[in-house]
Amino acid sequence: MTIATSAPTRIDLAGGTIDIWPLYLFHPGAQTLNAAISLRATVRISTRSDDLIVIQSEDTSTTVEAGRWQDLRSERKLRLLSLLVHFFEGHGITLTTNSASPSAVHVTGPPTPPASPTRRGVAAGRVTSSR
């Protein structure tokens, strides 16, 4: 089975990414100004016939492989994605991300974290599934 979603990339004009959970919990009353643009970020999660965990970032040409979810806790490459798979105790999956927006393009703060397209894409109704 494959689950895929996408979301527009956003431009942070002021305030950075402090409006994203859980960051806003540490900054009560903070305000941000951002806009969505037509360049999209995508994520796909596919099941595998074995227990291997493969995490791929197509736009950075980076891949992490692990035989057990426990091995991802200390993984340095694709750190946030590795920690997410570790948290959910993933196994037998391929997680693939891609962003049409160049990662070096930001003015006021870091780019949107790679995990947020999933939550935002689901909220926007852009989730597809295939079996």
C-alpha positions as MATLAB code, in Angstrom:
seq = 'MTIATSAPTRIDLAGGTIDIWPLYLFHPGAQTLNAAISLRATVRISTRSDDLIVIQSEDTSTTVEAGRWQDLRSERKLRLLSLLVHFFEGHGITLTTNSASPSAVHVTGPPTPPASPTRRGVAAGRVTSSR';
ca = [
       0.000    0.000    0.000;
       1.136    3.561   -0.666;
      -0.102    6.734    0.994;
       0.932   10.029   -0.602;
       0.275   13.669    0.181;
       1.548   17.085   -0.831;
       1.325   20.652    0.365;
       2.365   24.051   -0.938;
       5.725   25.331    0.168;
       5.498   28.405    2.316;
       7.502   31.579    2.494;
       8.143   32.866    6.022;
       8.137   36.647    5.809;
       8.251   37.351    9.549;
       8.284   35.234   12.679;
       9.913   32.139   11.192;
       8.267   28.800   11.852;
       7.065   29.423   15.402;
       3.422   28.879   14.365;
       4.025   25.147   13.821;
       3.306   22.614   16.563;
       5.007   22.154   18.958;
       7.073   25.329   18.530;
       4.124   27.648   19.204;
       3.762   26.047   22.653;
       7.047   27.718   23.644;
       6.165   31.172   22.242;
       2.755   32.281   23.561;
       1.322   35.248   21.688;
       3.913   35.066   18.907;
       2.830   36.163   15.460;
       4.017   35.112   12.025;
       3.486   36.283    8.487;
       3.829   33.704    5.722;
       2.385   32.763    2.352;
       1.896   29.518    0.458;
       3.383   29.325   -3.030;
       2.824   26.898   -5.887;
       6.032   24.902   -5.332;
       4.966   21.727   -3.515;
       6.497   19.419   -0.935;
       5.479   15.753   -1.183;
       5.741   12.647    0.955;
       4.982    8.987    0.156;
       4.934    6.061    2.564;
       4.926    2.609    0.979;
       4.879   -0.785    2.613;
       7.672   -3.247    1.829;
       7.719   -7.037    1.672;
      10.590   -7.112    4.198;
      11.150   -5.338    7.539;
      13.747   -2.882    6.170;
      13.175    0.833    6.778;
      14.204    3.112    3.906;
      13.985    6.904    4.222;
      14.708    8.856    1.029;
      14.915   12.566    0.374;
      14.760   12.904   -3.408;
      15.584   16.617   -3.484;
      18.740   16.191   -1.368;
      19.688   12.771   -2.805;
      20.014   11.380    0.720;
      18.965    7.886    1.802;
      18.928    6.224    5.212;
      18.389    2.482    5.647;
      17.836    0.656    8.928;
      17.017   -2.904    9.829;
      15.230   -1.853   13.048;
      13.373    1.286   14.090;
      15.514    1.415   17.249;
      18.585    2.109   15.081;
      17.084    5.410   13.877;
      17.253    7.199   17.247;
      20.916    8.120   16.766;
      20.836    8.526   12.961;
      22.331   11.889   11.925;
      21.250   11.949    8.267;
      17.630   12.979    7.655;
      17.424   13.538   11.399;
      13.814   14.694   11.752;
      12.442   11.975    9.477;
      14.540    9.336   11.244;
      13.197   10.457   14.625;
       9.607   10.372   13.330;
       9.960    6.801   12.082;
      11.626    5.909   15.395;
       8.784    7.487   17.393;
       6.115    5.558   15.461;
       8.185    2.335   15.576;
       8.028    1.954   11.804;
       9.069   -1.235   10.061;
       8.797   -2.545    6.521;
       8.306    0.905    4.966;
       9.837    3.243    2.445;
       9.330    6.921    3.314;
      10.110    9.245    0.409;
      10.082   13.046    0.523;
      10.650   15.666   -2.145;
      10.492   19.447   -2.180;
      10.282   21.529   -5.341;
      11.582   24.513   -3.364;
      15.370   24.774   -3.052;
      16.326   24.290    0.598;
      18.807   27.189    0.556;
      16.090   29.701   -0.325;
      15.033   31.409    2.899;
      15.296   34.940    4.149;
      13.926   35.203    7.685;
      14.316   31.688    9.032;
      14.673   28.003    8.271;
      12.489   26.326    5.638;
       9.353   24.490    6.707;
      10.251   21.144    8.340;
       9.896   18.157    6.017;
       7.325   16.458    8.200;
       4.730   19.201    7.995;
       3.503   18.416    4.440;
       1.825   15.317    5.844;
      -0.261   17.169    8.435;
      -1.004   20.130    6.202;
      -1.651   17.971    3.149;
      -4.170   15.877    5.072;
      -5.914   19.026    6.278;
      -6.042   20.339    2.710;
      -7.572   17.096    1.448;
      -4.621   16.195   -0.747;
      -4.056   12.628    0.474;
      -4.069    9.778   -2.026;
      -3.814    6.084   -1.361;
      -3.189    3.072   -3.567;
      -3.078   -0.639   -2.846;
];
